[in-house]
Amino acid sequence: MTLRLRTLRTWLVWLVYAFLYVPILVVIVYSFNDARYTTEWKGFTLKWYSALAANGPLVDAALNSLSVATLAATIATVLGTLAAICIRRYRFPGRKVLHGCIYVLTVSPDIVMGISLLIFFIAMGVQLGFWTLLAAHVTLALPFVTVTVLARLAEFDEQLIEAARDLGASEWRAFRHVLLPLAAPAVAAGWLLSFTLSMDDVLVSFFVTGPTFEVLPLRIYSMVRLGVKPDINALSAVMFTVTIVLVLLAQTLTRTRRK
Amino acid sequence: MTQRRPFRTASIAVVWLWLGLFALLPNLGLLLVTFLERGESDFVRLVFTWDNYARLADPVFIRILGESLWLAAASTLVCLLIGYPFAYAVATARRGLRPWLLLLVVIPFWTNSLIRTYALIIILKSQGLASNVLMALGLVREPVSFMYGEFAVFTGLTYTLLPFMILPLYASIEKLDKRLLDAAKDLGASSLRAFWHVTLPLTLPGIVAGCMLVFLPSLGCFYIPEILGGAKSMLIGNFIKNQFLVARDWPLGAAASTILTVLLVLMIIGYWLSSRRVALRERKGADTGAATAGRTPDTAHGDGEDMTHGARGRA
């Protein structure tokens, strides 16, 4: 590669990183700024962070989100993994329909899922709140788990399972001792993806939760619509830090497992 | 099958039950609502009508739909134009450096998209960073605001969805066998020709996956236009949301979302048909390729590859 092309390439990489990171870094810097309205620097403060901790509704919404995301991710991972195994291992009527259904769900717009579930829950006479949100988030995440696990299952040899079965293992034991350990990294990745989808989701949650159960993304949504506020800067900084920690943790986990 | 497999039966039943209850049934309900009349006390009245679709043949709605498609397509294209060279640069960087470069894309990918949208306000608003930089460069005299309008929405979509383009592109470029490019060059192809005839077709799955991951979410998203575009900008996501929450016109909102779904399904079918044609052509190419490879000294390698393909085909 010529020198000019190489310089160009380096520039491009740095520009894209700048595009991705400058906005969020600016927000983090402002979160320590001791000024309510101006964009000028008025000195270092931590008061927006203490304001954040004292913001009761926000803390409640965060706790609600954590509990829904943990539960939804777990259920979606179990169901999604089962679906992947059914599609990959078994021949049964409707298998292709199931596969197609999963695929369509991964690409169908979130907003359509949101309103269809809203209509469904209202028609059934279900009170919107924790349970409706949980069911919606499981349905939102499930196909992504299935796709992730299916990709992993495609990588290893079907004969391993057949061998286990030939040696007299029941379907459950073959699943528990052969299939699951092999698919474990994908299952873990699926859980993490589901958790993030649930923590991040606005488009579905907006329609399927009621006023009694507020979650973090919706809380942030209503705050952000009012414009730039120092306490949202602090909140952004906190959430960004948590994300970095989680990503690094996930990376180390997968790397040690591979060794 | 005479064997009883309780685990198998239970798995299939549970999966179908969940999807049937929370995916199929709600979507059928949604479709049903599009043919019902709007109700006064309840949300709908059980009277069949085509009227909701007729009401969507309105210039206002068509403009909203057109604008949404245009913005989604524009941000997808820009993401691709930025993302492809970037992903290529990362995928061909030094091996030890790659995980770290990739990590820097993965972090924004996992960061809450509302937070990222919010971060853009600080850059785009009047006296924000973009305005200050332009003033410092002497390009503008007065503070400018990039907020509230098509440009802000476009920037927001591109900014939040760029990692979704880069990651699949990176995966497909990294998998690319660089020896193929060397072979093309040895046979006298220019870099551009090698790129056009080797790299591009082989990384097409990554391109398509990336485009879908940007285009589809940008169509339904209502918070980016609302936060960055202001009250004036109305995309299809906002239209649907308003019908459900403000106008309380469920049948109209449901009909609009059905139109959106139908459009997406048509696009996916189109992609599927074209990819099948490409796959067929590739298989033909691979067969002739294998026949020529048989005559070269590198036969052992070719056989090994055939076997892995065969195993996959069987599985």
Coordinates of C-alpha atoms in Angstrom, one line a residue:
Chain A
M1 CA 0.0 0.0 0.0
T2 CA 1.3 3.4 -0.9
L3 CA 2.2 5.8 1.9
R4 CA -0.5 8.3 0.8
L5 CA -3.2 5.7 1.0
R6 CA -2.1 4.6 4.4
T7 CA -2.2 8.2 5.8
L8 CA -5.7 8.5 4.3
R9 CA -6.7 5.3 6.0
T10 CA -5.4 6.4 9.4
W11 CA -7.2 9.7 9.1
L12 CA -10.5 8.0 8.2
V13 CA -10.3 5.7 11.2
W14 CA -9.6 8.6 13.5
L15 CA -12.4 10.7 12.0
V16 CA -15.0 8.0 12.5
Y17 CA -13.9 7.4 16.1
A18 CA -14.1 11.2 16.7
F19 CA -17.7 11.2 15.2
L20 CA -18.7 8.3 17.5
Y21 CA -17.1 9.6 20.7
V22 CA -16.9 13.4 20.7
P23 CA -20.6 14.0 21.4
I24 CA -20.6 11.6 24.4
L25 CA -17.3 12.9 25.7
V26 CA -18.6 16.5 25.6
V27 CA -21.6 15.4 27.6
I28 CA -19.4 13.8 30.2
V29 CA -17.3 16.9 30.5
Y30 CA -20.4 19.1 30.9
S31 CA -21.7 16.8 33.6
F32 CA -19.0 18.2 35.9
N33 CA -19.7 21.8 34.9
D34 CA -21.0 24.0 37.7
A35 CA -23.5 25.9 35.5
R36 CA -27.2 25.3 35.0
Y37 CA -27.9 26.9 31.6
T38 CA -24.8 28.1 29.9
T39 CA -22.4 26.1 27.9
E40 CA -19.5 28.0 29.4
W41 CA -17.2 26.3 31.9
K42 CA -18.0 27.6 35.4
G43 CA -15.9 25.2 37.5
F44 CA -15.9 21.6 38.6
T45 CA -18.7 20.2 40.6
L46 CA -20.2 16.8 41.5
K47 CA -23.6 18.3 42.4
W48 CA -25.4 16.9 39.4
Y49 CA -24.4 13.4 40.4
S50 CA -25.8 13.9 43.9
A51 CA -29.0 15.4 42.3
L52 CA -29.2 12.2 40.3
A53 CA -29.0 10.0 43.3
A54 CA -31.7 12.1 45.1
N55 CA -34.0 11.8 42.1
G56 CA -36.5 9.3 43.5
P57 CA -38.6 8.6 40.3
L58 CA -35.4 8.1 38.3
V59 CA -33.9 5.7 40.7
D60 CA -37.1 3.7 40.9
A61 CA -37.3 3.6 37.1
A62 CA -33.7 2.4 36.9
L63 CA -34.5 -0.4 39.5
N64 CA -37.7 -1.4 37.6
S65 CA -35.7 -1.6 34.3
L66 CA -33.0 -3.7 35.9
S67 CA -35.5 -6.2 37.2
V68 CA -37.5 -6.4 34.0
A69 CA -34.3 -6.7 31.9
T70 CA -32.9 -9.4 34.1
L71 CA -36.1 -11.5 34.0
A72 CA -36.9 -10.9 30.4
A73 CA -33.3 -11.7 29.3
T74 CA -33.4 -15.0 31.2
I75 CA -36.8 -16.1 29.9
A76 CA -35.9 -15.0 26.4
T77 CA -32.6 -16.9 26.5
V78 CA -34.3 -20.1 27.7
L79 CA -37.1 -19.9 25.1
G80 CA -34.8 -18.6 22.3
T81 CA -32.2 -21.4 22.9
L82 CA -35.0 -24.0 22.9
A83 CA -36.3 -22.6 19.6
A84 CA -32.9 -22.7 18.0
I85 CA -32.5 -26.3 19.1
C86 CA -35.9 -27.3 17.8
I87 CA -35.2 -25.6 14.4
R88 CA -31.8 -27.2 14.1
R89 CA -32.3 -30.7 15.6
Y90 CA -35.9 -31.8 15.1
R91 CA -38.0 -32.4 12.1
F92 CA -41.6 -31.6 12.9
P93 CA -44.6 -30.1 11.1
G94 CA -44.3 -26.3 11.1
R95 CA -40.5 -26.2 11.5
K96 CA -40.0 -24.0 8.5
V97 CA -42.8 -21.8 9.6
L98 CA -41.2 -21.4 13.0
H99 CA -37.9 -20.5 11.4
G100 CA -39.5 -18.0 9.1
C101 CA -41.5 -16.6 12.0
I102 CA -38.3 -16.0 14.0
Y103 CA -36.6 -14.4 11.0
V104 CA -39.6 -12.1 10.4
L105 CA -39.6 -11.1 14.0
T106 CA -36.0 -10.0 14.0
V107 CA -36.6 -7.6 11.1
S108 CA -40.1 -6.4 11.9
P109 CA -40.2 -2.9 13.2
D110 CA -40.3 -2.5 17.0
I111 CA -43.1 0.0 16.8
V112 CA -45.3 -2.5 15.1
M113 CA -44.6 -5.0 17.8
G114 CA -45.4 -2.3 20.4
I115 CA -48.8 -1.4 19.0
S116 CA -49.9 -5.0 18.2
L117 CA -49.2 -6.0 21.8
L118 CA -51.0 -2.9 23.0
I119 CA -54.1 -3.8 21.1
F120 CA -53.7 -7.4 22.3
F121 CA -53.4 -6.6 25.9
I122 CA -56.3 -4.1 25.8
A123 CA -58.5 -6.5 24.0
M124 CA -57.7 -9.2 26.6
G125 CA -58.4 -6.7 29.4
V126 CA -54.9 -7.0 30.9
Q127 CA -53.7 -4.1 33.1
L128 CA -50.6 -2.5 31.5
G129 CA -47.6 -2.7 33.8
F130 CA -44.9 -5.0 34.9
W131 CA -46.3 -8.2 33.4
T132 CA -47.2 -6.8 30.0
L133 CA -43.8 -5.2 29.8
L134 CA -42.1 -8.4 30.7
A135 CA -44.0 -10.4 28.1
A136 CA -43.2 -7.8 25.4
H137 CA -39.5 -7.7 26.2
V138 CA -39.3 -11.5 26.1
T139 CA -41.0 -11.5 22.7
L140 CA -38.7 -8.7 21.5
A141 CA -35.5 -10.4 22.5
L142 CA -36.4 -14.1 21.8
P143 CA -35.7 -14.1 18.1
F144 CA -32.3 -12.5 18.5
V145 CA -31.3 -15.2 21.0
T146 CA -32.5 -17.9 18.5
V147 CA -30.5 -16.4 15.6
T148 CA -27.3 -16.1 17.8
V149 CA -27.6 -19.6 19.0
L150 CA -28.5 -21.0 15.6
A151 CA -25.3 -19.4 14.2
R152 CA -23.3 -21.2 16.8
L153 CA -25.0 -24.5 16.4
A154 CA -24.2 -24.4 12.6
E155 CA -20.5 -24.4 13.5
F156 CA -20.2 -27.7 15.2
D157 CA -20.8 -31.3 14.2
E158 CA -24.2 -32.8 14.4
Q159 CA -22.5 -36.2 14.9
L160 CA -21.5 -35.3 18.5
I161 CA -25.2 -35.4 19.5
E162 CA -25.9 -38.5 17.5
A163 CA -23.0 -40.2 19.2
A164 CA -24.4 -39.2 22.6
R165 CA -27.8 -40.5 21.6
D166 CA -26.3 -43.8 20.3
L167 CA -24.6 -44.2 23.6
G168 CA -28.0 -44.2 25.2
A169 CA -28.3 -40.6 26.4
S170 CA -31.8 -39.3 26.6
E171 CA -32.7 -36.2 24.6
W172 CA -32.5 -34.2 27.7
R173 CA -29.1 -35.6 28.8
A174 CA -27.7 -35.1 25.3
F175 CA -28.9 -31.5 25.5
R176 CA -27.6 -30.9 29.0
H177 CA -24.1 -32.5 28.5
V178 CA -23.3 -32.0 24.9
L179 CA -25.4 -29.4 23.2
L180 CA -25.5 -26.8 26.0
P181 CA -21.8 -26.7 26.8
L182 CA -21.0 -26.3 23.1
A183 CA -23.6 -23.6 22.6
A184 CA -22.7 -21.8 25.9
P185 CA -20.9 -18.8 24.5
A186 CA -23.8 -18.0 22.1
V187 CA -26.3 -18.5 24.9
A188 CA -24.3 -16.1 27.1
A189 CA -24.1 -13.6 24.2
G190 CA -27.8 -14.0 23.7
W191 CA -28.6 -13.2 27.3
L192 CA -26.4 -10.1 27.2
L193 CA -28.0 -8.9 24.0
S194 CA -31.5 -9.5 25.4
F195 CA -30.6 -7.6 28.6
T196 CA -29.3 -4.6 26.5
L197 CA -32.4 -4.7 24.2
S198 CA -34.6 -4.5 27.2
M199 CA -32.6 -1.7 28.9
D200 CA -32.5 0.2 25.7
D201 CA -36.0 -0.2 24.4
V202 CA -38.2 2.8 24.0
L203 CA -40.4 1.9 21.0
V204 CA -42.1 -1.2 22.5
S205 CA -42.1 -0.1 26.2
F206 CA -43.7 3.1 25.2
F207 CA -46.9 1.3 24.3
V208 CA -47.1 -1.6 26.7
T209 CA -46.4 -0.2 30.1
G210 CA -48.8 1.7 32.3
P211 CA -48.3 4.8 34.5
T212 CA -47.8 2.6 37.5
F213 CA -44.6 1.0 36.2
E214 CA -42.1 3.4 34.7
V215 CA -38.8 2.2 33.2
L216 CA -35.5 3.9 32.7
P217 CA -35.6 4.5 28.9
L218 CA -39.1 6.0 29.1
R219 CA -38.0 8.2 32.0
I220 CA -34.9 9.4 30.1
Y221 CA -37.1 9.9 27.0
S222 CA -39.4 12.3 28.9
M223 CA -36.4 14.1 30.4
V224 CA -34.5 14.4 27.1
R225 CA -37.5 15.9 25.3
L226 CA -37.2 18.9 27.6
G227 CA -33.8 19.7 26.2
V228 CA -30.3 19.9 27.7
K229 CA -30.1 19.6 31.5
P230 CA -27.0 19.1 33.6
D231 CA -28.5 16.1 35.5
I232 CA -29.1 14.3 32.2
N233 CA -25.5 14.9 31.4
A234 CA -24.6 13.2 34.7
L235 CA -27.0 10.3 33.9
S236 CA -25.5 9.9 30.5
A237 CA -22.0 9.7 31.9
V238 CA -23.1 7.1 34.4
M239 CA -24.8 5.0 31.8
F240 CA -21.9 5.3 29.4
T241 CA -19.5 4.1 32.1
V242 CA -21.7 1.2 33.0
T243 CA -21.8 0.2 29.3
I244 CA -18.0 0.3 29.0
V245 CA -17.6 -1.8 32.1
L246 CA -20.1 -4.4 30.8
V247 CA -18.5 -4.6 27.4
L248 CA -15.1 -5.1 28.9
L249 CA -16.4 -7.7 31.2
A250 CA -18.1 -9.6 28.4
Q251 CA -14.9 -9.4 26.3
T252 CA -12.8 -10.9 29.1
L253 CA -15.3 -13.6 29.8
T254 CA -15.4 -14.7 26.2
R255 CA -11.6 -14.5 25.9
T256 CA -10.9 -16.6 28.9
R257 CA -13.4 -19.1 27.8
R258 CA -11.8 -19.5 24.5
K259 CA -8.3 -20.2 26.0
Chain B
M1 CA -41.4 -42.0 15.3
T2 CA -42.2 -44.6 17.9
Q3 CA -39.6 -43.2 20.4
R4 CA -41.1 -40.9 23.0
R5 CA -39.2 -37.7 23.5
P6 CA -40.8 -35.6 26.2
F7 CA -38.1 -33.0 26.0
R8 CA -38.6 -32.5 22.3
T9 CA -42.3 -32.3 22.6
A10 CA -42.2 -29.9 25.5
S11 CA -39.7 -27.6 23.8
I12 CA -41.6 -27.3 20.6
A13 CA -44.9 -26.7 22.5
V14 CA -43.5 -24.0 24.8
V15 CA -41.8 -22.1 21.9
W16 CA -45.0 -22.2 19.7
L17 CA -47.2 -21.3 22.6
W18 CA -45.2 -18.2 23.4
L19 CA -44.8 -17.0 19.8
G20 CA -48.4 -17.8 19.1
L21 CA -49.7 -15.9 22.0
F22 CA -47.4 -12.8 21.9
A23 CA -46.4 -12.6 18.3
L24 CA -48.9 -14.2 15.9
L25 CA -52.1 -13.4 17.8
P26 CA -51.3 -9.7 18.4
N27 CA -50.3 -9.2 14.7
L28 CA -53.5 -10.8 13.6
G29 CA -55.4 -8.5 16.0
L30 CA -53.5 -5.6 14.5
L31 CA -54.5 -6.6 11.0
L32 CA -58.1 -7.0 12.1
V33 CA -58.2 -3.5 13.7
T34 CA -57.2 -2.0 10.3
F35 CA -60.6 -3.1 9.0
L36 CA -62.6 -1.8 11.9
E37 CA -64.3 1.5 12.4
R38 CA -63.0 4.0 14.9
G39 CA -65.1 4.0 18.1
E40 CA -66.2 6.7 20.4
S41 CA -66.1 5.2 23.9
D42 CA -64.1 2.1 23.0
F43 CA -61.2 2.3 20.7
V44 CA -62.8 0.4 17.9
R45 CA -66.3 -0.6 16.7
L46 CA -66.9 -4.0 15.3
V47 CA -67.9 -2.8 11.8
F48 CA -66.1 -3.9 8.7
T49 CA -64.6 -1.1 6.6
W50 CA -61.9 -0.4 4.0
D51 CA -62.1 3.2 5.0
N52 CA -58.8 3.3 7.0
Y53 CA -56.7 2.4 4.0
A54 CA -58.6 4.9 1.9
R55 CA -57.9 7.6 4.4
L56 CA -54.2 6.8 4.1
A57 CA -54.3 7.7 0.4
D58 CA -54.0 11.2 1.6
P59 CA -51.2 13.6 0.3
V60 CA -50.2 14.3 3.9
F61 CA -49.6 10.7 4.7
I62 CA -47.9 9.9 1.4
R63 CA -45.5 12.8 2.0
I64 CA -44.7 11.5 5.5
L65 CA -44.1 8.0 4.1
G66 CA -41.9 9.4 1.3
E67 CA -39.9 11.5 3.7
S68 CA -39.4 8.6 6.0
L69 CA -38.2 6.3 3.2
W70 CA -35.9 9.0 1.8
L71 CA -34.3 9.8 5.2
A72 CA -33.9 6.1 6.0
A73 CA -32.3 5.5 2.6
A74 CA -30.0 8.5 2.8
S75 CA -28.7 7.6 6.3
T76 CA -28.3 4.0 5.2
L77 CA -26.2 5.1 2.2
V78 CA -24.1 7.5 4.2
C79 CA -23.5 4.8 6.9
L80 CA -22.4 2.4 4.1
L81 CA -20.1 5.0 2.5
I82 CA -18.4 5.8 5.9
G83 CA -18.7 2.3 7.3
Y84 CA -17.2 0.3 4.4
P85 CA -13.8 2.0 4.2
F86 CA -13.7 2.2 7.9
A87 CA -14.5 -1.5 8.4
Y88 CA -12.0 -2.4 5.7
A89 CA -9.3 -0.3 7.4
V90 CA -10.0 -2.0 10.8
A91 CA -10.2 -5.5 9.3
T92 CA -6.8 -5.1 7.6
A93 CA -5.1 -3.4 10.5
R94 CA -2.3 -5.2 12.4
R95 CA -3.7 -8.4 14.0
G96 CA -2.9 -7.4 17.5
L97 CA -4.5 -4.0 17.1
R98 CA -7.8 -5.3 15.6
P99 CA -9.6 -6.3 18.8
W100 CA -9.0 -2.9 20.4
L101 CA -10.2 -1.0 17.3
L102 CA -13.2 -3.2 17.1
L103 CA -13.9 -2.7 20.8
L104 CA -14.2 1.1 20.2
V105 CA -17.1 0.3 17.8
V106 CA -18.7 -2.2 20.1
I107 CA -19.0 0.3 23.0
P108 CA -21.2 2.8 21.1
F109 CA -23.1 -0.2 19.7
W110 CA -24.1 -1.2 23.3
T111 CA -24.6 2.3 24.6
N112 CA -28.2 3.4 25.1
S113 CA -29.4 5.1 21.9
L114 CA -31.4 7.7 23.7
I115 CA -28.3 8.8 25.5
R116 CA -26.4 9.0 22.2
T117 CA -29.2 11.0 20.6
Y118 CA -29.2 13.3 23.6
A119 CA -25.4 13.8 23.2
L120 CA -26.0 15.0 19.7
I121 CA -28.2 17.9 20.9
I122 CA -25.1 19.4 22.7
I123 CA -23.2 19.3 19.5
L124 CA -25.9 20.5 17.1
K125 CA -27.7 23.1 19.1
S126 CA -27.1 26.9 18.8
Q127 CA -23.7 27.7 20.5
G128 CA -23.0 24.0 20.5
L129 CA -19.8 22.4 19.6
A130 CA -20.4 22.4 15.8
S131 CA -21.4 26.0 15.8
N132 CA -18.4 27.0 17.9
V133 CA -16.0 25.1 15.7
L134 CA -17.4 26.8 12.6
M135 CA -17.1 30.2 14.3
A136 CA -13.5 29.5 15.3
L137 CA -12.7 28.5 11.7
G138 CA -14.3 31.8 10.6
L139 CA -16.8 30.0 8.4
V140 CA -19.8 31.6 10.1
R141 CA -20.1 34.9 12.0
E142 CA -23.1 34.2 14.2
P143 CA -23.8 31.1 16.2
V144 CA -25.8 28.6 14.1
S145 CA -28.1 25.9 15.2
F146 CA -28.3 22.6 13.3
M147 CA -31.2 21.4 15.5
Y148 CA -34.8 20.9 14.5
G149 CA -35.1 19.9 10.9
E150 CA -34.3 17.2 8.3
F151 CA -30.5 17.6 8.7
A152 CA -30.6 17.0 12.4
V153 CA -32.8 13.9 12.0
F154 CA -30.5 12.6 9.3
T155 CA -27.4 13.2 11.4
G156 CA -29.1 11.5 14.4
L157 CA -30.0 8.4 12.4
T158 CA -26.5 8.2 10.9
Y159 CA -24.8 8.7 14.2
T160 CA -26.9 6.2 16.3
L161 CA -26.9 3.5 13.6
L162 CA -23.4 3.7 12.2
P163 CA -22.1 0.9 14.5
F164 CA -24.9 -1.4 13.3
M165 CA -23.4 -1.0 9.8
I166 CA -19.8 -1.4 10.7
L167 CA -20.0 -4.6 12.7
P168 CA -21.5 -6.9 10.0
L169 CA -19.2 -5.3 7.4
Y170 CA -16.2 -5.9 9.6
A171 CA -17.2 -9.6 10.1
S172 CA -17.5 -10.2 6.3
I173 CA -14.4 -8.3 5.3
E174 CA -12.3 -10.0 8.0
K175 CA -13.4 -13.4 6.7
L176 CA -12.3 -12.5 3.2
D177 CA -9.4 -14.7 2.0
K178 CA -6.7 -12.1 1.2
R179 CA -5.0 -14.6 -1.1
L180 CA -7.9 -14.2 -3.6
L181 CA -6.9 -10.5 -3.9
D182 CA -3.3 -11.5 -4.4
A183 CA -4.4 -14.0 -7.1
A184 CA -6.4 -11.3 -8.9
K185 CA -3.4 -9.0 -8.8
D186 CA -1.1 -11.7 -10.0
L187 CA -3.4 -12.2 -12.9
G188 CA -3.1 -8.5 -13.8
A189 CA -6.2 -7.0 -12.3
S190 CA -5.8 -3.4 -11.0
S191 CA -6.7 -2.7 -7.4
L192 CA -10.0 -1.2 -8.5
R193 CA -10.9 -4.2 -10.6
A194 CA -9.9 -6.6 -7.9
F195 CA -12.1 -4.7 -5.5
W196 CA -15.0 -4.6 -7.8
H197 CA -14.9 -8.2 -8.9
V198 CA -13.6 -10.0 -5.8
T199 CA -13.9 -8.0 -2.6
L200 CA -17.3 -6.4 -3.2
P201 CA -19.2 -9.6 -4.3
L202 CA -17.6 -11.6 -1.4
T203 CA -18.5 -9.0 1.2
L204 CA -22.0 -8.5 -0.2
P205 CA -23.7 -10.4 2.7
G206 CA -22.1 -8.0 5.1
I207 CA -23.3 -5.1 3.1
V208 CA -26.8 -6.3 2.9
A209 CA -26.9 -7.2 6.6
G210 CA -25.5 -3.8 7.6
C211 CA -28.0 -2.0 5.3
M212 CA -30.9 -3.9 6.8
L213 CA -29.7 -3.2 10.3
V214 CA -29.7 0.6 9.6
F215 CA -32.6 1.0 7.2
L216 CA -35.2 -1.0 9.2
P217 CA -34.8 0.6 12.6
S218 CA -34.5 4.1 11.1
L219 CA -38.0 3.7 9.6
G220 CA -39.9 2.9 12.8
C221 CA -38.0 5.0 15.2
F222 CA -40.0 8.0 16.6
Y223 CA -37.7 9.4 19.3
I224 CA -34.9 10.6 17.0
P225 CA -37.2 12.8 14.9
E226 CA -39.0 14.0 18.0
I227 CA -35.8 14.9 20.0
L228 CA -33.7 16.3 17.1
G229 CA -36.3 17.2 14.5
G230 CA -38.7 19.1 16.7
A231 CA -42.4 19.4 16.4
K232 CA -42.3 20.1 12.6
S233 CA -40.7 16.8 11.6
M234 CA -43.0 13.9 11.4
L235 CA -41.9 10.6 10.1
I236 CA -44.0 7.4 9.8
G237 CA -43.1 6.3 13.3
N238 CA -44.3 9.6 14.8
F239 CA -47.5 9.3 12.7
I240 CA -48.3 5.9 14.1
K241 CA -47.5 6.9 17.6
N242 CA -49.7 10.0 17.4
Q243 CA -52.7 8.0 16.1
F244 CA -52.4 5.7 19.1
L245 CA -51.6 8.2 21.8
V246 CA -52.9 11.6 20.7
A247 CA -55.6 11.3 18.1
R248 CA -56.8 8.0 19.5
D249 CA -57.5 6.7 16.0
W250 CA -56.4 3.1 16.4
P251 CA -57.6 1.8 13.0
L252 CA -55.7 4.5 11.1
G253 CA -52.5 4.0 13.1
A254 CA -52.8 0.2 12.6
A255 CA -53.4 0.6 8.9
A256 CA -50.3 2.9 8.6
S257 CA -48.2 0.3 10.5
T258 CA -49.5 -2.4 8.2
I259 CA -48.4 -0.4 5.2
L260 CA -45.0 -0.1 6.8
T261 CA -44.8 -3.8 7.4
V262 CA -45.9 -4.7 3.8
L263 CA -43.2 -2.3 2.4
L264 CA -40.5 -4.0 4.5
V265 CA -41.7 -7.5 3.6
L266 CA -41.6 -6.6 -0.1
M267 CA -38.1 -5.3 0.3
I268 CA -36.9 -8.5 2.1
I269 CA -38.5 -10.7 -0.6
G270 CA -36.7 -8.6 -3.2
Y271 CA -33.4 -9.1 -1.4
W272 CA -34.1 -12.8 -0.9
L273 CA -34.8 -13.3 -4.6
S274 CA -31.7 -11.4 -5.7
S275 CA -29.5 -13.2 -3.2
R276 CA -30.8 -16.6 -4.4
R277 CA -29.8 -15.6 -7.9
V278 CA -26.4 -14.6 -6.7
A279 CA -26.0 -17.8 -4.7
L280 CA -26.9 -19.8 -7.8
R281 CA -24.4 -18.0 -9.9
E282 CA -21.7 -18.4 -7.2
R283 CA -22.3 -22.1 -7.0
K284 CA -21.9 -22.3 -10.7
G285 CA -18.7 -20.3 -10.5
A286 CA -17.4 -22.5 -7.6
D287 CA -18.0 -25.6 -9.6
T288 CA -15.9 -24.4 -12.6
G289 CA -13.4 -23.0 -10.0
A290 CA -13.1 -26.5 -8.4
A291 CA -12.6 -28.1 -11.8
T292 CA -9.7 -25.8 -12.6
A293 CA -8.3 -26.1 -9.1
G294 CA -8.1 -29.9 -9.7
R295 CA -5.4 -29.3 -12.2
T296 CA -3.2 -27.2 -10.0
P297 CA -0.7 -28.7 -7.5
D298 CA -2.9 -27.3 -4.6
T299 CA -5.4 -30.1 -5.0
A300 CA -5.2 -31.3 -1.4
H301 CA -6.3 -27.9 -0.1
G302 CA -9.2 -27.8 -2.6
D303 CA -10.4 -31.2 -1.4
G304 CA -10.3 -30.2 2.2
E305 CA -12.5 -27.2 1.5
D306 CA -14.9 -29.3 -0.5
M307 CA -15.3 -31.6 2.5
T308 CA -16.1 -28.9 4.9
H309 CA -18.7 -27.5 2.5
G310 CA -20.1 -31.0 2.2
A311 CA -20.4 -31.4 5.9
R312 CA -22.2 -28.2 6.2
G313 CA -24.5 -29.0 3.4
R314 CA -25.4 -32.3 5.1
A315 CA -26.0 -30.8 8.5

